[in-house]
């Protein structure tokens, strides 16, 4: 049966290559023979005896060098008749003197051809219908593009090919299997047909064009692991022979297919058409090889994972090779090798966007003004490989023992596993040293690897010379690629700093001396976030922060409007990209995967908002696969929301808030929160908790961090009470001023919330704790301005109606102060020396800074060892949505600066 199958293949190959078999012409005679091999493949040999034609110099008609440009078009590029015409137009528009065009099979055809073989081997009769579908696809394409003799010639060839394939597949169907060479022969027909169609289209357009079956020229030998090595010497001889007989200036060549030294059809395996183009570029010594694809070039990272990845203008051969090796969709690493020795550049272009210049891969460029190069210059891009496992072999008996590594990787080789990365280290303790070899393999191969290692080192494990052979599953590799990284100070530090700030744990590290990559292993679930973190940090994209706004009330809504107005400016000038990924209120929330349109957030929340769920909200904003950094901004006054801060910080979410509840709540919770903040890389900012937009917390931290000692903090911390007492003058009644403040929007809906002094007490406790005092809110004595009989009044209206009856008490205090040349002010005090605080109504001389206020301004005086005789005073608006939101916004920008945004 296999003899019949070999004859079938031989007949089909003869129909395709009549010059390779027994053909008589007036000028020459050919004698051929088929020789069966042990594997039932065949070998073809031919001899030519010239009986009448004079000798012609082959070299005289052979032209190579920079007059040739190579174009390669993949299956997508020639997927339809319209696209084939577009390819022809591109070729005709190329001004190069000579052009070689390498084409793949039409889109999906190679898969269809392999499917034919699979169906025939499985004795599935539907292979005949599948073959008819292949015929119809190419027939209809030809009818769209060709006419006249070109059409008739191609359809004749196509029909003959299909009939031959039908006979071959029938033989495979009967035998139940076919050899690899049969599969290669069948699969390569897609390239043969697309090459013939394109060459006919070019001739129809007036181009002197012929087509090349690269099986006549390109000779390769198997190299194991599903690879082949080109035989350049033999291929060059065959190319010279082919060119001497085909002097056309435009040649359309088949990609993907080749022959063995025995003239057996084979393929260059997957991605073979790119490889074909590179090999041809080397054989022709071409000026340039252009690979036409459906993307604008090589990206700095996978754009499906990093939306802000950028197109790279240039890559060195080594950079492209490294990115390809680590999984980037650039080129197969072997594609780069043929062109490197002749310094032939490869350009990646988008056939669907001819205006894009693409990416040029060439010899490493000389860097001018090298002293001015930045870290970003040396890091070109990032790539990842998923679905890996780490294998760690460690023990004291490994240190200094020759051949250990060889034995480890010998066992790995025996099971055919592919080692992606190797990391080796020594660990020293006071008692001993421990040696470790750690390497990454595909997860599907790790069980076999572990089993082989345990068998190989069973004696060492039993004796204790090896402590363990451990497998760590669910890993991914992240590689940073660029020139001179190893010799450039700061690159590694910047990389690991970015990973640390994104709360990514690194499990293994490898950096060779080649200077072209730094490789780390991370958890698979952290891989995308790690990729975005390092990409953002090296300014290949902007510093990006996913923002979640909790509480779109007065302050939250004002903050959203401020973010809206400044977003474009921040992105352009400061490289800060703030994306509001969610807004949540008490009843509804709005979530987005890419960023909420802040010009319409109110309408979107109303129309598309879903039921509020704080846990789901936090998970969405933090768990997005778009931005590495997350901040939740709590604009509420809710204790329930504040109780989540610790968990958010623990999971890597930054927190910013004007909400006082967390920092003035139970002391144990506060201390736990601050301890976590200090030991983690997540940030907790709360500037607006005390002075709205005033830099009170910032000033206090600066004093403490520079070694000053705080003696006393005293101030008017309530904008509402500042307004009331600034206007409680002359003969005005206290209740009248309170009513005026309420009407002007200075008070809470219930003025008792302000007059009770609790809000001021919270600010005092926050400042006291910042100074190191372990005080509870209950430790702060508060002088309430709400008359005792009115504290339990049911409604706000009742309170306001009854308040005038108590005006006389406070009017008496005002009069006493005025008689002494003083004014009343409602203040908070932190007495650090005596470790106490208080909230009270005090009298100050009219010359005192506290007596000079107007409107709703706040004023805070810091008495310290440095500022003892003359306190340091901070004064300004301390209430209102605009200034409070501005204080929160300032904290967001401070966070961005900490995450790597430049400061100006």
JSON list of N, CA and C in Angstrom, two decimals, residues 69-102:
[
{"chain": "A", "resi": 69, "resn": "UNK", "atom": "N", "xyz": [14.77, 44.02, -3.43]},
{"chain": "A", "resi": 69, "resn": "UNK", "atom": "CA", "xyz": [14.07, 44.16, -2.16]},
{"chain": "A", "resi": 69, "resn": "UNK", "atom": "C", "xyz": [13.13, 42.97, -2.01]},
{"chain": "A", "resi": 70, "resn": "UNK", "atom": "N", "xyz": [12.99, 42.49, -0.78]},
{"chain": "A", "resi": 70, "resn": "UNK", "atom": "CA", "xyz": [12.17, 41.31, -0.49]},
{"chain": "A", "resi": 70, "resn": "UNK", "atom": "C", "xyz": [10.90, 41.76, 0.23]},
{"chain": "A", "resi": 71, "resn": "UNK", "atom": "N", "xyz": [9.77, 41.27, -0.25]},
{"chain": "A", "resi": 71, "resn": "UNK", "atom": "CA", "xyz": [8.50, 41.51, 0.43]},
{"chain": "A", "resi": 71, "resn": "UNK", "atom": "C", "xyz": [7.90, 40.17, 0.82]},
{"chain": "A", "resi": 72, "resn": "UNK", "atom": "N", "xyz": [7.37, 40.10, 2.02]},
{"chain": "A", "resi": 72, "resn": "UNK", "atom": "CA", "xyz": [6.67, 38.89, 2.43]},
{"chain": "A", "resi": 72, "resn": "UNK", "atom": "C", "xyz": [5.25, 39.25, 2.86]},
{"chain": "A", "resi": 73, "resn": "UNK", "atom": "N", "xyz": [4.28, 38.55, 2.30]},
{"chain": "A", "resi": 73, "resn": "UNK", "atom": "CA", "xyz": [2.87, 38.78, 2.62]},
{"chain": "A", "resi": 73, "resn": "UNK", "atom": "C", "xyz": [2.28, 37.50, 3.22]},
{"chain": "A", "resi": 74, "resn": "UNK", "atom": "N", "xyz": [1.75, 37.63, 4.43]},
{"chain": "A", "resi": 74, "resn": "UNK", "atom": "CA", "xyz": [1.18, 36.48, 5.12]},
{"chain": "A", "resi": 74, "resn": "UNK", "atom": "C", "xyz": [-0.21, 36.13, 4.63]},
{"chain": "A", "resi": 75, "resn": "UNK", "atom": "N", "xyz": [-0.77, 35.09, 5.23]},
{"chain": "A", "resi": 75, "resn": "UNK", "atom": "CA", "xyz": [-2.08, 34.60, 4.79]},
{"chain": "A", "resi": 75, "resn": "UNK", "atom": "C", "xyz": [-3.18, 35.62, 4.90]},
{"chain": "A", "resi": 76, "resn": "UNK", "atom": "N", "xyz": [-3.15, 36.45, 5.94]},
{"chain": "A", "resi": 76, "resn": "UNK", "atom": "CA", "xyz": [-4.16, 37.50, 6.08]},
{"chain": "A", "resi": 76, "resn": "UNK", "atom": "C", "xyz": [-4.06, 38.50, 4.94]},
{"chain": "A", "resi": 77, "resn": "UNK", "atom": "N", "xyz": [-2.83, 38.79, 4.51]},
{"chain": "A", "resi": 77, "resn": "UNK", "atom": "CA", "xyz": [-2.61, 39.78, 3.45]},
{"chain": "A", "resi": 77, "resn": "UNK", "atom": "C", "xyz": [-3.16, 39.30, 2.10]},
{"chain": "A", "resi": 78, "resn": "UNK", "atom": "N", "xyz": [-3.18, 37.99, 1.89]},
{"chain": "A", "resi": 78, "resn": "UNK", "atom": "CA", "xyz": [-3.68, 37.45, 0.62]},
{"chain": "A", "resi": 78, "resn": "UNK", "atom": "C", "xyz": [-4.94, 36.62, 0.86]},
{"chain": "A", "resi": 79, "resn": "UNK", "atom": "N", "xyz": [-5.70, 37.02, 1.88]},
{"chain": "A", "resi": 79, "resn": "UNK", "atom": "CA", "xyz": [-6.85, 36.22, 2.29]},
{"chain": "A", "resi": 79, "resn": "UNK", "atom": "C", "xyz": [-8.05, 36.28, 1.37]},
{"chain": "A", "resi": 80, "resn": "UNK", "atom": "N", "xyz": [-8.17, 37.34, 0.55]},
{"chain": "A", "resi": 80, "resn": "UNK", "atom": "CA", "xyz": [-9.30, 37.50, -0.37]},
{"chain": "A", "resi": 80, "resn": "UNK", "atom": "C", "xyz": [-8.77, 38.03, -1.70]},
{"chain": "A", "resi": 81, "resn": "UNK", "atom": "N", "xyz": [-9.64, 38.02, -2.70]},
{"chain": "A", "resi": 81, "resn": "UNK", "atom": "CA", "xyz": [-9.23, 38.53, -4.00]},
{"chain": "A", "resi": 81, "resn": "UNK", "atom": "C", "xyz": [-8.88, 40.02, -3.93]},
{"chain": "A", "resi": 82, "resn": "UNK", "atom": "N", "xyz": [-9.64, 40.78, -3.16]},
{"chain": "A", "resi": 82, "resn": "UNK", "atom": "CA", "xyz": [-9.35, 42.20, -3.00]},
{"chain": "A", "resi": 82, "resn": "UNK", "atom": "C", "xyz": [-7.99, 42.42, -2.34]},
{"chain": "A", "resi": 83, "resn": "UNK", "atom": "N", "xyz": [-7.68, 41.62, -1.36]},
{"chain": "A", "resi": 83, "resn": "UNK", "atom": "CA", "xyz": [-6.40, 41.76, -0.68]},
{"chain": "A", "resi": 83, "resn": "UNK", "atom": "C", "xyz": [-5.23, 41.36, -1.57]},
{"chain": "A", "resi": 84, "resn": "UNK", "atom": "N", "xyz": [-5.44, 40.36, -2.40]},
{"chain": "A", "resi": 84, "resn": "UNK", "atom": "CA", "xyz": [-4.39, 39.98, -3.36]},
{"chain": "A", "resi": 84, "resn": "UNK", "atom": "C", "xyz": [-4.14, 41.13, -4.32]},
{"chain": "A", "resi": 85, "resn": "UNK", "atom": "N", "xyz": [-5.21, 41.80, -4.76]},
{"chain": "A", "resi": 85, "resn": "UNK", "atom": "CA", "xyz": [-5.04, 42.96, -5.63]},
{"chain": "A", "resi": 85, "resn": "UNK", "atom": "C", "xyz": [-4.29, 44.09, -4.90]},
{"chain": "A", "resi": 86, "resn": "UNK", "atom": "N", "xyz": [-4.58, 44.27, -3.62]},
{"chain": "A", "resi": 86, "resn": "UNK", "atom": "CA", "xyz": [-3.86, 45.27, -2.84]},
{"chain": "A", "resi": 86, "resn": "UNK", "atom": "C", "xyz": [-2.38, 44.95, -2.75]},
{"chain": "A", "resi": 87, "resn": "UNK", "atom": "N", "xyz": [-2.06, 43.66, -2.58]},
{"chain": "A", "resi": 87, "resn": "UNK", "atom": "CA", "xyz": [-0.67, 43.23, -2.54]},
{"chain": "A", "resi": 87, "resn": "UNK", "atom": "C", "xyz": [0.01, 43.57, -3.87]},
{"chain": "A", "resi": 88, "resn": "UNK", "atom": "N", "xyz": [-0.67, 43.27, -4.96]},
{"chain": "A", "resi": 88, "resn": "UNK", "atom": "CA", "xyz": [-0.12, 43.57, -6.28]},
{"chain": "A", "resi": 88, "resn": "UNK", "atom": "C", "xyz": [0.15, 45.07, -6.43]},
{"chain": "A", "resi": 89, "resn": "UNK", "atom": "N", "xyz": [-0.77, 45.89, -5.94]},
{"chain": "A", "resi": 89, "resn": "UNK", "atom": "CA", "xyz": [-0.58, 47.33, -6.02]},
{"chain": "A", "resi": 89, "resn": "UNK", "atom": "C", "xyz": [0.64, 47.79, -5.22]},
{"chain": "A", "resi": 90, "resn": "UNK", "atom": "N", "xyz": [0.83, 47.21, -4.04]},
{"chain": "A", "resi": 90, "resn": "UNK", "atom": "CA", "xyz": [1.99, 47.56, -3.22]},
{"chain": "A", "resi": 90, "resn": "UNK", "atom": "C", "xyz": [3.28, 47.19, -3.94]},
{"chain": "A", "resi": 91, "resn": "UNK", "atom": "N", "xyz": [3.31, 46.00, -4.53]},
{"chain": "A", "resi": 91, "resn": "UNK", "atom": "CA", "xyz": [4.50, 45.56, -5.25]},
{"chain": "A", "resi": 91, "resn": "UNK", "atom": "C", "xyz": [4.78, 46.48, -6.43]},
{"chain": "A", "resi": 92, "resn": "UNK", "atom": "N", "xyz": [3.75, 46.85, -7.16]},
{"chain": "A", "resi": 92, "resn": "UNK", "atom": "CA", "xyz": [3.95, 47.72, -8.32]},
{"chain": "A", "resi": 92, "resn": "UNK", "atom": "C", "xyz": [4.38, 49.13, -7.91]},
{"chain": "A", "resi": 93, "resn": "UNK", "atom": "N", "xyz": [3.96, 49.56, -6.73]},
{"chain": "A", "resi": 93, "resn": "UNK", "atom": "CA", "xyz": [4.34, 50.90, -6.25]},
{"chain": "A", "resi": 93, "resn": "UNK", "atom": "C", "xyz": [5.75, 50.95, -5.71]},
{"chain": "A", "resi": 94, "resn": "UNK", "atom": "N", "xyz": [6.33, 49.80, -5.41]},
{"chain": "A", "resi": 94, "resn": "UNK", "atom": "CA", "xyz": [7.70, 49.76, -4.91]},
{"chain": "A", "resi": 94, "resn": "UNK", "atom": "C", "xyz": [8.67, 50.14, -6.04]},
{"chain": "A", "resi": 95, "resn": "UNK", "atom": "N", "xyz": [9.49, 51.13, -5.79]},
{"chain": "A", "resi": 95, "resn": "UNK", "atom": "CA", "xyz": [10.39, 51.64, -6.83]},
{"chain": "A", "resi": 95, "resn": "UNK", "atom": "C", "xyz": [11.69, 50.85, -6.96]},
{"chain": "A", "resi": 96, "resn": "UNK", "atom": "N", "xyz": [11.84, 49.80, -6.18]},
{"chain": "A", "resi": 96, "resn": "UNK", "atom": "CA", "xyz": [13.06, 48.99, -6.27]},
{"chain": "A", "resi": 96, "resn": "UNK", "atom": "C", "xyz": [13.22, 48.43, -7.67]},
{"chain": "A", "resi": 97, "resn": "UNK", "atom": "N", "xyz": [14.47, 48.29, -8.10]},
{"chain": "A", "resi": 97, "resn": "UNK", "atom": "CA", "xyz": [14.73, 47.79, -9.46]},
{"chain": "A", "resi": 97, "resn": "UNK", "atom": "C", "xyz": [14.29, 46.35, -9.62]},
{"chain": "A", "resi": 98, "resn": "UNK", "atom": "N", "xyz": [14.53, 45.55, -8.56]},
{"chain": "A", "resi": 98, "resn": "UNK", "atom": "CA", "xyz": [14.15, 44.14, -8.60]},
{"chain": "A", "resi": 98, "resn": "UNK", "atom": "C", "xyz": [13.45, 43.77, -7.30]},
{"chain": "A", "resi": 99, "resn": "UNK", "atom": "N", "xyz": [12.46, 42.89, -7.41]},
{"chain": "A", "resi": 99, "resn": "UNK", "atom": "CA", "xyz": [11.66, 42.55, -6.24]},
{"chain": "A", "resi": 99, "resn": "UNK", "atom": "C", "xyz": [11.39, 41.05, -6.19]},
{"chain": "A", "resi": 100, "resn": "UNK", "atom": "N", "xyz": [11.57, 40.49, -5.00]},
{"chain": "A", "resi": 100, "resn": "UNK", "atom": "CA", "xyz": [11.14, 39.11, -4.74]},
{"chain": "A", "resi": 100, "resn": "UNK", "atom": "C", "xyz": [10.00, 39.19, -3.73]},
{"chain": "A", "resi": 101, "resn": "UNK", "atom": "N", "xyz": [8.88, 38.59, -4.08]},
{"chain": "A", "resi": 101, "resn": "UNK", "atom": "CA", "xyz": [7.69, 38.64, -3.23]},
{"chain": "A", "resi": 101, "resn": "UNK", "atom": "C", "xyz": [7.40, 37.23, -2.72]},
{"chain": "A", "resi": 102, "resn": "UNK", "atom": "N", "xyz": [7.51, 37.05, -1.41]},
{"chain": "A", "resi": 102, "resn": "UNK", "atom": "CA", "xyz": [7.24, 35.76, -0.78]},
{"chain": "A", "resi": 102, "resn": "UNK", "atom": "C", "xyz": [5.81, 35.78, -0.25]}
]
